[in-house]
Short mmCIF file of C-alpha atoms and ligand atoms in Angstrom, two decimals:
data_model
loop_
_atom_site.label_atom_id
_atom_site.label_comp_id
_atom_site.label_asym_id
_atom_site.label_seq_id
_atom_site.Cartn_x
_atom_site.Cartn_y
_atom_site.Cartn_z
CA MET A 169 75.62 19.09 163.28
CA ARG A 170 76.34 15.77 161.69
CA PRO A 171 73.94 14.47 158.88
CA PHE A 172 70.98 12.46 160.15
CA GLU A 173 67.89 10.80 158.72
CA LEU A 174 64.55 12.27 159.83
CA THR A 175 61.39 10.53 159.63
CA ALA A 176 57.85 11.19 161.46
CA PRO A 177 55.92 7.78 162.47
CA ALA A 178 52.30 8.22 162.31
CA THR A 179 51.44 5.68 164.99
CA VAL A 180 52.78 4.75 168.51
CA ASP A 181 53.35 1.22 167.21
CA ALA A 182 55.42 2.34 164.10
CA ALA A 183 57.54 4.73 166.45
CA LEU A 184 58.20 1.71 168.81
CA ALA A 185 58.93 -0.61 166.00
CA THR A 186 61.51 1.91 164.44
CA ARG A 187 64.97 2.24 166.02
CA GLY A 188 66.15 6.04 166.37
CA THR A 189 66.31 8.88 168.71
CA PHE A 190 62.76 10.59 169.62
CA LEU A 191 62.06 14.19 168.82
CA ALA A 192 59.60 16.16 170.76
CA GLY A 193 59.95 20.04 171.15
CA GLY A 194 63.62 19.45 170.03
CA THR A 195 64.61 22.23 172.56
CA THR A 196 67.20 19.74 174.16
CA LEU A 197 67.76 17.34 171.23
CA VAL A 198 68.60 19.81 168.36
CA ASP A 199 70.49 21.87 170.91
CA LEU A 200 72.80 19.31 172.03
CA MET A 201 73.09 17.94 168.12
CA LYS A 202 74.35 21.52 167.08
CA LEU A 203 77.03 21.25 169.72
CA ASN A 204 77.77 17.55 168.43
CA VAL A 205 77.18 16.27 172.11
CA LEU A 206 74.44 14.07 170.76
CA THR A 207 74.99 12.49 167.04
CA PRO A 208 72.02 10.41 166.26
CA GLN A 209 71.88 8.77 162.81
CA HIS A 210 67.95 8.43 162.77
CA VAL A 211 65.57 10.99 164.61
CA LEU A 212 61.90 10.21 164.77
CA ASP A 213 59.58 13.04 165.05
CA ILE A 214 57.00 11.90 167.28
CA ASN A 215 54.93 15.06 167.32
CA GLU A 216 51.99 13.63 165.36
CA LEU A 217 51.41 10.74 167.90
CA PRO A 218 48.35 10.85 170.04
CA LEU A 219 50.05 11.64 173.37
CA ARG A 220 48.17 14.61 174.31
CA GLY A 221 45.51 15.57 176.81
CA ILE A 222 45.31 16.97 180.03
CA ASP A 223 42.81 15.03 182.38
CA THR A 224 42.00 16.10 185.85
CA SER A 225 39.05 13.96 186.77
CA ASP A 226 41.12 11.61 188.96
CA GLY A 227 44.13 13.20 189.89
CA LEU A 228 46.07 14.63 187.01
CA ARG A 229 46.93 12.98 183.79
CA VAL A 230 49.15 14.61 181.25
CA GLY A 231 50.21 13.26 177.70
CA ALA A 232 53.62 13.16 177.24
CA LEU A 233 53.49 15.77 174.19
CA GLU A 234 51.60 18.07 176.11
CA ARG A 235 53.41 21.62 175.85
CA MET A 236 54.84 22.89 178.89
CA ALA A 237 53.05 26.22 178.48
CA ASP A 238 49.69 24.34 178.11
CA VAL A 239 50.17 22.38 181.11
CA ALA A 240 51.22 25.41 183.18
CA ALA A 241 47.98 27.10 182.01
CA HIS A 242 45.50 24.54 182.76
CA PRO A 243 43.32 25.38 185.82
CA GLY A 244 43.24 21.92 187.12
CA VAL A 245 47.12 21.53 187.45
CA TYR A 246 48.41 21.56 190.99
CA PRO A 247 50.02 24.76 191.99
CA ALA A 248 53.69 23.20 192.52
CA ILE A 249 53.71 21.90 189.00
CA SER A 250 52.25 24.98 187.24
CA ARG A 251 54.67 27.39 189.08
CA ALA A 252 57.73 25.04 188.42
CA LEU A 253 56.82 25.37 184.79
CA LEU A 254 56.17 28.79 184.78
CA LEU A 255 59.69 29.36 186.31
CA SER A 256 61.37 27.35 183.84
CA ALA A 257 63.07 28.73 180.57
CA SER A 258 61.04 31.41 178.46
CA GLN A 259 57.66 31.58 177.17
CA GLN A 260 58.85 30.63 173.67
CA LEU A 261 60.79 27.48 174.95
CA ARG A 262 57.53 26.55 177.04
CA ASN A 263 55.39 26.84 173.85
CA MET A 264 57.59 24.31 171.98
CA ALA A 265 58.94 21.97 174.98
CA SER A 266 56.93 18.94 175.98
CA ILE A 267 56.40 17.36 179.41
CA GLY A 268 58.20 14.18 178.32
CA GLY A 269 61.12 15.91 176.80
CA ASN A 270 61.68 18.03 180.09
CA LEU A 271 61.74 15.00 182.24
CA LEU A 272 64.45 13.56 179.85
CA GLN A 273 66.51 16.74 179.42
CA ARG A 274 70.05 16.56 179.99
CA THR A 275 72.42 18.46 182.50
CA ARG A 276 73.43 21.88 182.01
CA CYS A 277 77.01 21.34 183.29
CA THR A 278 79.22 23.11 180.91
CA TYR A 279 81.77 20.73 180.64
CA PHE A 280 79.12 18.13 179.50
CA ARG A 281 78.09 20.63 176.67
CA ASP A 282 81.53 21.23 175.48
CA VAL A 283 82.99 18.36 173.27
CA ALA A 284 86.47 19.82 173.51
CA THR A 285 86.59 18.95 177.30
CA PRO A 286 86.47 15.50 179.07
CA CYS A 287 83.36 14.51 180.90
CA ASN A 288 82.52 10.84 182.23
CA LYS A 289 78.91 11.55 181.62
CA ARG A 290 79.42 12.20 177.76
CA GLU A 291 82.38 9.88 177.30
CA PRO A 292 82.53 7.30 180.14
CA GLY A 293 86.10 7.08 181.70
CA SER A 294 87.42 10.39 180.35
CA GLY A 295 87.34 12.29 183.70
CA CYS A 296 85.31 14.87 185.47
CA PRO A 297 86.73 18.23 185.17
CA ALA A 298 83.99 19.93 187.42
CA LEU A 299 85.40 18.23 190.54
CA ALA A 300 88.30 20.63 190.60
CA GLY A 301 86.87 23.09 188.23
CA ALA A 302 83.98 25.66 187.94
CA ASN A 303 81.30 23.94 190.10
CA ARG A 304 79.30 26.78 191.32
CA MET A 305 76.34 25.33 189.64
CA HIS A 306 76.77 21.71 190.63
CA ALA A 307 75.37 19.31 193.00
CA ILE A 308 76.17 18.88 196.64
CA LEU A 309 73.60 15.81 197.26
CA GLY A 310 73.84 12.41 195.66
CA THR A 311 77.03 12.93 193.90
CA SER A 312 79.77 10.46 193.01
CA ASP A 313 83.58 10.71 192.48
CA HIS A 314 82.74 10.40 188.75
CA CYS A 315 79.88 13.18 188.32
CA VAL A 316 78.49 15.81 190.25
CA ALA A 317 76.31 17.38 187.68
CA THR A 318 72.64 18.63 188.88
CA HIS A 319 69.56 17.44 187.25
CA ALA A 320 68.11 20.34 185.41
CA SER A 321 64.62 20.16 185.30
CA ASP A 322 62.12 22.31 187.51
CA VAL A 323 59.05 20.28 186.96
CA ALA A 324 60.47 17.12 187.85
CA VAL A 325 61.20 18.35 191.23
CA ALA A 326 57.51 19.25 191.71
CA LEU A 327 56.24 15.79 190.22
CA VAL A 328 58.57 13.85 192.49
CA ALA A 329 57.26 15.67 195.54
CA LEU A 330 53.83 15.18 194.48
CA ASP A 331 54.59 11.28 194.12
CA ALA A 332 54.00 11.33 190.27
CA GLU A 333 54.26 8.21 188.11
CA ILE A 334 55.04 7.83 184.47
CA THR A 335 53.95 5.19 181.90
CA LEU A 336 56.54 3.89 179.69
CA ARG A 337 55.69 1.92 176.41
CA SER A 338 57.81 -0.30 174.40
CA GLU A 339 57.25 -3.24 172.04
CA ASP A 340 57.14 -5.31 175.01
CA GLY A 341 54.10 -3.59 176.51
CA GLU A 342 53.52 -0.94 179.02
CA ARG A 343 54.86 -0.15 182.55
CA VAL A 344 54.21 2.38 185.25
CA VAL A 345 57.06 3.63 187.32
CA PRO A 346 57.17 6.21 190.36
CA LEU A 347 59.13 9.16 188.67
CA ALA A 348 61.29 9.09 192.04
CA ASP A 349 62.55 5.47 191.28
CA PHE A 350 63.24 6.42 187.32
CA TYR A 351 66.10 8.75 188.06
CA ARG A 352 69.43 7.03 188.75
CA LEU A 353 72.46 8.42 190.71
CA PRO A 354 75.67 8.79 188.91
CA GLY A 355 77.61 6.21 190.82
CA ASP A 356 80.31 4.92 188.55
CA THR A 357 78.18 5.07 185.58
CA PRO A 358 76.88 8.70 185.08
CA ASP A 359 76.27 8.24 181.69
CA VAL A 360 73.14 6.11 182.59
CA GLU A 361 70.88 8.77 183.95
CA ASN A 362 67.41 7.01 184.35
CA ASP A 363 65.68 3.81 183.75
CA LEU A 364 64.50 4.37 180.33
CA ARG A 365 64.99 1.21 177.95
CA SER A 366 66.09 1.13 174.50
CA GLY A 367 63.16 2.10 172.19
CA GLU A 368 60.89 3.02 175.11
CA LEU A 369 58.69 6.20 174.95
CA ILE A 370 57.27 8.05 177.86
CA THR A 371 53.58 8.29 177.11
CA GLU A 372 51.74 9.79 180.10
CA VAL A 373 52.56 11.39 183.62
CA TYR A 374 50.12 10.87 186.46
CA VAL A 375 49.98 12.67 189.67
CA PRO A 376 47.60 11.18 192.49
CA ARG A 377 44.87 12.95 194.09
CA LYS A 378 45.72 13.58 197.51
CA ASP A 379 44.87 16.22 200.06
CA TRP A 380 48.34 17.97 199.90
CA ALA A 381 48.53 18.10 196.30
CA ALA A 382 46.37 21.12 195.94
CA HIS A 383 48.18 22.96 198.67
CA SER A 384 51.40 22.96 197.19
CA THR A 385 53.90 25.49 195.89
CA TYR A 386 57.52 25.75 194.32
CA VAL A 387 60.15 28.23 194.86
CA LYS A 388 63.10 28.69 192.64
CA VAL A 389 66.35 30.60 193.35
CA ARG A 390 68.44 31.62 190.63
CA ASP A 391 70.97 34.15 189.66
CA ARG A 392 68.73 36.07 187.54
CA GLN A 393 64.74 36.28 187.74
CA SER A 394 64.07 34.88 184.23
CA TYR A 395 65.42 32.39 181.61
CA GLU A 396 67.68 30.72 184.21
CA PHE A 397 68.33 27.47 185.75
CA ALA A 398 67.84 26.86 189.43
CA LEU A 399 70.69 27.39 192.01
CA CYS A 400 68.37 25.95 194.48
CA SER A 401 64.55 25.00 194.52
CA ALA A 402 61.84 23.47 196.58
CA ALA A 403 58.72 21.98 195.76
CA VAL A 404 56.67 21.74 199.06
CA ALA A 405 53.06 20.25 199.64
CA LEU A 406 51.34 20.20 203.15
CA ASP A 407 48.01 19.03 204.61
CA VAL A 408 47.43 21.38 207.59
CA ARG A 409 44.62 20.78 209.96
CA ASP A 410 43.91 22.77 213.05
CA GLY A 411 47.16 24.49 212.72
CA HIS A 412 49.16 21.10 212.61
CA ILE A 413 50.97 19.56 209.75
CA ALA A 414 49.01 16.26 209.01
CA ASP A 415 51.26 15.32 206.08
CA ALA A 416 53.98 16.86 204.07
CA ARG A 417 55.84 16.41 200.85
CA VAL A 418 59.22 18.04 200.24
CA ALA A 419 61.47 17.83 197.42
CA ALA A 420 64.59 20.02 196.21
CA GLY A 421 66.13 20.88 192.98
CA GLY A 422 69.49 22.54 191.84
CA VAL A 423 71.36 20.84 194.58
CA ALA A 424 71.40 17.21 193.57
CA THR A 425 72.11 14.78 191.02
CA VAL A 426 68.47 13.79 190.53
CA PRO A 427 65.13 15.36 191.67
CA TRP A 428 65.81 15.23 195.57
CA ARG A 429 62.98 13.78 197.80
CA LEU A 430 63.65 14.99 201.22
CA PRO A 431 61.91 12.46 203.68
CA ALA A 432 63.61 13.45 206.86
CA VAL A 433 62.32 16.89 206.55
CA GLU A 434 58.78 15.53 205.80
CA ASP A 435 59.14 13.24 208.71
CA ALA A 436 60.38 16.20 210.91
CA LEU A 437 57.19 18.24 209.81
CA ARG A 438 54.47 15.60 210.34
CA GLY A 439 52.42 16.23 213.62
CA GLU A 440 54.11 19.60 214.35
CA PRO A 441 52.54 22.99 214.37
CA ALA A 442 52.66 25.06 211.54
CA THR A 443 55.01 27.54 212.76
CA LEU A 444 58.44 29.28 211.67
CA ALA A 445 60.23 27.10 214.80
CA SER A 446 58.85 23.83 213.17
CA PHE A 447 59.87 24.80 209.61
CA GLU A 448 63.39 25.82 210.85
CA GLU A 449 63.83 22.68 212.66
CA ALA A 450 62.66 20.41 209.84
CA ALA A 451 64.58 22.42 207.31
CA ALA A 452 68.01 22.00 209.35
CA LYS A 453 67.92 18.32 208.20
CA ALA A 454 67.83 19.19 204.34
CA ALA A 455 71.32 19.21 203.92
CA ASP A 456 72.34 16.17 205.74
CA GLY A 457 74.94 13.88 204.00
CA ALA A 458 75.82 16.75 201.36
CA LYS A 459 79.28 16.90 200.04
CA PRO A 460 79.82 20.51 199.03
CA LEU A 461 82.67 21.39 196.31
CA SER A 462 85.26 24.25 196.10
CA GLY A 463 82.56 26.68 194.70
CA ASN A 464 79.09 25.45 195.85
CA ALA A 465 79.42 25.21 199.85
CA PHE A 466 76.46 28.10 199.92
CA LYS A 467 74.11 25.66 198.52
CA GLY A 468 73.56 23.81 201.84
CA SER A 469 72.20 26.97 204.02
CA LEU A 470 70.41 28.07 200.71
CA LEU A 471 68.73 24.80 200.52
CA LYS A 472 67.57 25.11 203.93
CA ARG A 473 66.34 28.78 203.66
CA THR A 474 64.50 27.79 200.22
CA ILE A 475 62.46 25.23 202.07
CA ILE A 476 61.65 27.69 204.82
CA ARG A 477 60.42 30.12 202.65
CA ALA A 478 58.36 27.82 200.47
CA LEU A 479 56.62 26.51 203.83
CA ILE A 480 55.99 30.07 204.73
CA GLU A 481 54.23 30.92 201.56
CA LEU A 482 52.07 27.98 201.79
CA THR A 483 51.10 28.48 205.38
CA GLU A 484 50.88 32.38 205.60
CA GLY A 485 49.94 33.09 202.11
CA GLY A 486 53.05 34.49 200.42
CA ARG A 487 54.96 36.35 203.04
CA GLY A 488 58.31 34.77 201.61
C1 FAD B 251 67.84 28.16 176.98
C2 FAD B 251 67.28 27.42 177.79
C3 FAD B 251 66.58 27.46 179.15
C4 FAD B 251 66.01 26.47 179.79
N1 FAD B 251 65.63 26.78 181.19
C5 FAD B 251 65.15 25.63 181.69
C6 FAD B 251 64.50 25.73 183.14
O1 FAD B 251 64.73 26.89 183.72
N2 FAD B 251 63.95 24.83 183.87
C7 FAD B 251 63.81 23.70 183.13
O2 FAD B 251 63.18 22.60 183.79
N3 FAD B 251 64.12 23.38 181.87
C8 FAD B 251 64.64 24.31 181.07
N4 FAD B 251 65.21 24.15 180.04
C9 FAD B 251 65.03 22.80 179.31
C10 FAD B 251 63.76 22.52 178.51
O3 FAD B 251 62.71 22.66 179.54
C11 FAD B 251 63.83 21.25 177.91
O4 FAD B 251 64.73 21.64 176.81
C12 FAD B 251 62.52 20.97 177.32
O5 FAD B 251 61.77 20.68 178.35
C13 FAD B 251 62.86 19.64 176.68
O6 FAD B 251 61.43 19.21 175.84
P1 FAD B 251 61.52 18.83 174.33
O7 FAD B 251 60.00 18.55 174.06
O8 FAD B 251 61.92 20.11 173.59
O9 FAD B 251 62.57 17.72 174.11
P2 FAD B 251 63.15 17.33 173.14
O10 FAD B 251 64.45 18.14 173.03
O11 FAD B 251 62.68 16.99 171.98
O12 FAD B 251 63.86 15.87 173.72
C14 FAD B 251 64.62 15.76 174.89
C15 FAD B 251 65.02 14.16 174.96
O13 FAD B 251 63.93 13.61 175.40
C16 FAD B 251 63.81 12.42 174.49
N5 FAD B 251 62.16 12.26 174.37
C17 FAD B 251 61.46 13.49 174.19
N6 FAD B 251 60.04 13.25 174.38
C18 FAD B 251 60.05 11.63 174.69
C19 FAD B 251 58.99 10.69 175.10
N7 FAD B 251 57.75 10.97 175.04
N8 FAD B 251 59.45 9.41 175.22
C20 FAD B 251 60.78 9.04 175.27
N9 FAD B 251 61.93 10.06 174.97
C21 FAD B 251 61.65 11.19 174.62
C22 FAD B 251 64.39 12.82 173.31
O14 FAD B 251 64.86 11.84 172.50
C23 FAD B 251 65.38 13.51 173.96
O15 FAD B 251 66.61 12.80 174.33
C24 FAD B 251 65.68 25.21 179.08
C25 FAD B 251 66.17 25.08 177.84
C26 FAD B 251 66.89 25.82 177.08
C27 FAD B 251 67.28 25.78 175.78
S1 SF4 B 252 80.04 16.92 186.56
FE1 SF4 B 252 79.27 15.05 185.37
S2 SF4 B 252 78.42 16.03 183.42
FE2 SF4 B 252 79.82 17.74 184.32
S3 SF4 B 252 82.01 17.32 183.55
FE3 SF4 B 252 81.70 16.08 185.54
S4 SF4 B 252 81.10 13.90 184.57
FE4 SF4 B 252 80.74 15.66 182.89
#
């Protein structure tokens, strides 16, 4: 790890006025500093800032510094969000890691984390060894010729499904952005992963109160049952009335370069009876446009089956 300066601003204004890299739980940042993937000169510990609190009086409001474990355990948090959090990392990590930091975690692509290999995301223009290399864990949706890395966050998938917004604050003021619009496809600039501006802080995450939010779930498929990133995941929320689907929200993880909303699947579910036949027909559209790599063609059918399983769990009480 390279030497760096560490300071701990006492106020949000002081944090925004000082140029540096924010440190929350440190479970991504310090990890990547040890690997020399990230080499900040000035680290700003933001843990004393007043960016906490979980408020469920009008939808769900979560301060960016709330720990994953505390959000997951809160009784007012929508099921898809708490399940996504509880299926993430380990209890020790969830006790340290913040919601804001989770949304900004970096990809787990092994080439990105190894400074001895080229990687367009880490070093623009150096190449992408995953295209012809070990790519079983990589994306089939939203990819480009320059990067095929998945977005690693579980809770971001649930939040995108539930129409979440984030509040961003800089010295220029505050702005609110739908989380789905915040993440950027890799295109020819995979090093630019999101819309965060220099010196900007995530201060809050907001999920609107909707009929379907409380009737939601998150299903994660992985190589082992704990402490593992998703091969494929699905966040699903349904508003079912008289056996028919009045409204639906569906997003996928582990298969795409950003948390991947599936509007075609949602459209196919709306107005249909809540039956296995409807679920299968809608899920058949999930991998439209997918570009499998040499090692991950299985993800297309896995994605469809993961969505069907989530829909069954929601409508038949966990038969999955
Ligand atoms: C072994 C292991 C397994 C894991 N498994 C999973 C998993 O299964 N699913 C999953 O979703 N995640 C998983 N993670 C990732 C983990 O959830 C993230 O590392 C964690 O959520 C990051 O939060 P943090 O507070 O520690 O962020 P930090 O490491 O402190 O920061 C991460 C990044 O966000 C920036 N940042 C932090 N807070 C803010 C803010 N408020 N505003 C602006 N910038 C900010 C930092 O500058 C840094 O760039 C795993 C991590 C490890 C190490
Ligand atoms: S997939 Fe993306 S992160 Fe992985 S090596 Fe290629 S450019 Fe780097």
